[in-house]
Amino acid sequence: IFGIFFVVLGVAVIINSFLYPEVASFLWFCYWSLILLGIGMIFKSSYLIVMQLNVILIPLIFWNVYFFYQLLSGKSLFGITDYFFIGGVNSFGNVATLQHVYILPLAAYAVYRFGIRSRGIWIASFIEVSVVFFLSFFFTSIDKNVNCAFTSCFDFIKISGMSYSLLWFFSMFIMVYLVDYLMFKFFYIRT
């Protein structure tokens, strides 16, 4: 049921991003991860689920911290979730963006239920990250900064150009590998 819900929601937010391109780009990791997580849940593929968790787990933890800080305090923290609290934004987009809150526990539960039978999922995750980075970089604009491909999503990091791209890839590699290591350590099933 969750798998079907994630696929339908993922397709809906991608369609919504084409209808309202000024609000969000269809290339955001979280949109595609919804669909791929849903497919992984439908087919009980822990490989596909872990592949997505490797990519989104740490960024979504940060997103949730910022979101709940702003929700509870009424103050912005680094501007990451400001779009949610600005009036006049697409209401479906705001409802859909709440998936950031519940997607991690549901995906983690699915991995717990299915277990992990493969090693090296981080390689597929890093290939996905690389492809999405280049698509974001070459097919979106710097003012949208989709997937933080052009500049840091954190206002206090003032690096740009090739140095920033290298930092982005290094950071993503560390995050993907770390999450993959932890997933394997806690959910691997020896057959």
Coordinates of C-alpha atoms in Angstrom, one line a residue:
I1 CA 0.0 0.0 0.0
F2 CA 2.8 2.4 0.9
G3 CA 4.6 1.5 -2.3
I4 CA 1.6 2.4 -4.5
F5 CA 1.0 5.6 -2.4
F6 CA 4.7 6.7 -3.0
V7 CA 4.6 6.0 -6.7
V8 CA 1.3 7.9 -7.1
L9 CA 2.5 10.8 -5.0
G10 CA 5.9 10.9 -6.8
V11 CA 4.2 11.0 -10.2
A12 CA 1.8 13.7 -8.9
V13 CA 4.5 15.9 -7.6
I14 CA 6.5 15.6 -10.9
I15 CA 3.3 16.5 -12.9
N16 CA 2.8 19.4 -10.4
S17 CA 6.4 20.6 -11.0
F18 CA 5.7 20.8 -14.8
L19 CA 2.4 22.7 -14.1
Y20 CA 4.1 25.1 -11.7
P21 CA 7.8 25.2 -12.8
E22 CA 8.3 28.4 -10.8
V23 CA 7.7 26.5 -7.6
A24 CA 9.8 23.4 -8.0
S25 CA 11.8 21.4 -10.6
F26 CA 11.0 17.8 -11.4
L27 CA 14.7 16.9 -10.9
W28 CA 14.7 17.1 -7.1
F29 CA 16.1 13.9 -5.6
C30 CA 13.2 13.6 -3.2
Y31 CA 10.6 13.5 -6.1
W32 CA 12.4 10.7 -7.9
S33 CA 13.1 8.9 -4.7
L34 CA 9.4 8.7 -3.9
I35 CA 8.8 6.8 -7.1
L36 CA 11.8 4.5 -6.8
L37 CA 11.1 3.8 -3.1
G38 CA 7.5 3.0 -4.1
I39 CA 8.6 0.6 -6.8
G40 CA 11.1 -0.9 -4.3
M41 CA 8.2 -1.4 -1.8
I42 CA 5.9 -2.9 -4.4
F43 CA 8.4 -5.4 -5.6
K44 CA 10.0 -5.9 -2.1
S45 CA 13.3 -4.8 -3.4
S46 CA 15.5 -3.7 -0.5
Y47 CA 18.2 -3.0 -3.0
L48 CA 16.2 -0.2 -4.6
I49 CA 15.0 1.1 -1.2
V50 CA 18.5 1.2 0.2
M51 CA 19.8 2.8 -3.0
Q52 CA 17.3 5.7 -2.4
L53 CA 18.0 5.9 1.4
N54 CA 21.7 6.2 0.7
V55 CA 20.9 9.3 -1.3
I56 CA 18.2 11.0 0.8
L57 CA 18.6 9.9 4.4
I58 CA 21.1 12.5 5.6
P59 CA 19.7 15.4 3.6
L60 CA 16.2 14.6 4.8
I61 CA 17.3 14.4 8.4
F62 CA 18.7 18.0 8.0
W63 CA 15.5 19.1 6.2
N64 CA 13.3 17.7 9.1
V65 CA 15.4 19.4 11.7
Y66 CA 15.1 22.8 9.9
F67 CA 11.4 22.2 9.2
F68 CA 10.5 21.4 12.8
Y69 CA 12.7 24.2 14.2
Q70 CA 10.9 26.7 11.9
L71 CA 7.5 25.2 12.7
L72 CA 8.0 25.3 16.4
S73 CA 9.9 28.6 16.7
G74 CA 8.5 30.6 13.9
K75 CA 12.1 31.5 12.9
S76 CA 14.0 30.4 9.8
L77 CA 17.1 28.3 10.1
F78 CA 19.4 28.7 7.1
G79 CA 16.4 29.3 4.8
I80 CA 16.1 25.6 3.7
T81 CA 12.4 25.2 4.5
D82 CA 11.3 28.8 4.1
Y83 CA 9.4 28.0 1.0
F84 CA 6.9 25.9 3.0
F85 CA 6.0 28.8 5.3
I86 CA 5.6 31.5 2.6
G87 CA 2.0 32.3 1.7
G88 CA 0.8 32.0 -1.8
V89 CA 2.8 28.9 -2.6
N90 CA 1.1 26.0 -4.4
S91 CA -0.9 24.2 -1.8
F92 CA -0.5 20.8 -3.4
G93 CA 3.2 21.3 -3.4
N94 CA 3.1 22.1 0.4
V95 CA 1.0 19.0 1.1
A96 CA 3.3 16.9 -1.1
T97 CA 6.5 18.3 0.6
L98 CA 5.3 16.8 3.9
Q99 CA 6.5 13.5 2.5
H100 CA 9.9 14.6 3.8
V101 CA 8.6 14.0 7.3
Y102 CA 7.2 10.4 6.9
I103 CA 9.2 8.9 4.0
L104 CA 12.3 8.0 6.1
P105 CA 10.5 6.0 8.8
L106 CA 8.4 4.1 6.3
A107 CA 11.4 3.3 4.1
A108 CA 13.5 2.2 7.1
Y109 CA 10.6 0.0 8.2
A110 CA 10.5 -1.6 4.7
V111 CA 14.2 -2.3 4.8
Y112 CA 13.8 -3.8 8.3
R113 CA 11.0 -6.0 6.9
F114 CA 12.8 -7.1 3.7
G115 CA 16.4 -7.2 5.0
I116 CA 19.4 -6.5 2.8
R117 CA 20.9 -9.3 0.7
S118 CA 23.4 -7.3 -1.4
R119 CA 26.6 -5.5 -0.8
G120 CA 27.9 -2.4 -2.6
I121 CA 24.5 -0.7 -3.1
W122 CA 26.4 2.6 -2.6
I123 CA 27.9 2.2 -6.1
A124 CA 24.4 2.4 -7.7
S125 CA 23.5 5.2 -5.4
F126 CA 26.6 7.2 -6.3
I127 CA 25.9 6.7 -10.0
E128 CA 22.3 7.9 -9.5
V129 CA 23.6 11.0 -7.6
S130 CA 26.1 11.7 -10.4
V131 CA 23.5 11.5 -13.1
V132 CA 21.0 13.7 -11.2
F133 CA 23.7 16.2 -10.4
F134 CA 24.7 16.6 -14.1
L135 CA 21.0 16.8 -15.2
S136 CA 20.4 19.4 -12.5
F137 CA 23.5 21.4 -13.4
F138 CA 22.9 21.4 -17.2
F139 CA 19.1 21.5 -17.4
T140 CA 18.1 23.9 -14.5
S141 CA 19.1 27.4 -13.6
I142 CA 21.3 28.8 -10.9
D143 CA 18.4 30.7 -9.4
K144 CA 16.5 27.5 -8.8
N145 CA 19.7 25.7 -7.5
V146 CA 18.0 22.3 -7.8
N147 CA 19.7 19.7 -5.6
C148 CA 22.1 22.4 -4.5
A149 CA 24.0 21.8 -7.8
F150 CA 25.3 25.3 -8.3
T151 CA 25.8 26.7 -4.8
S152 CA 25.4 25.5 -1.3
C153 CA 21.8 25.4 0.1
F154 CA 23.4 26.6 3.3
D155 CA 23.8 30.4 3.3
F156 CA 27.0 30.3 5.4
I157 CA 28.9 28.2 2.8
K158 CA 30.3 30.7 0.3
I159 CA 32.1 28.4 -2.2
S160 CA 31.3 28.4 -5.9
G161 CA 32.5 27.1 -9.2
M162 CA 34.7 24.0 -9.6
S163 CA 35.6 24.0 -5.9
Y164 CA 32.0 23.8 -4.9
S165 CA 31.2 21.0 -7.4
L166 CA 34.1 19.0 -6.0
L167 CA 32.9 19.6 -2.4
W168 CA 29.4 18.6 -3.5
F169 CA 30.6 15.3 -4.9
F170 CA 32.9 14.6 -2.0
S171 CA 30.1 15.3 0.5
M172 CA 27.6 13.1 -1.4
F173 CA 30.1 10.3 -1.6
I174 CA 30.7 10.4 2.1
M175 CA 27.0 10.5 2.9
V176 CA 26.1 7.7 0.5
Y177 CA 28.9 5.5 1.7
L178 CA 28.1 6.1 5.4
V179 CA 24.4 5.4 5.0
D180 CA 25.1 2.3 3.0
Y181 CA 27.6 1.1 5.6
L182 CA 25.1 1.6 8.4
M183 CA 22.2 0.0 6.5
F184 CA 24.4 -3.0 5.7
K185 CA 25.6 -3.3 9.3
F186 CA 22.1 -3.2 10.8
F187 CA 19.9 -4.9 8.1
Y188 CA 22.0 -7.4 6.3
I189 CA 20.6 -10.9 6.1
R190 CA 23.2 -13.7 5.7
T191 CA 21.8 -16.3 3.4

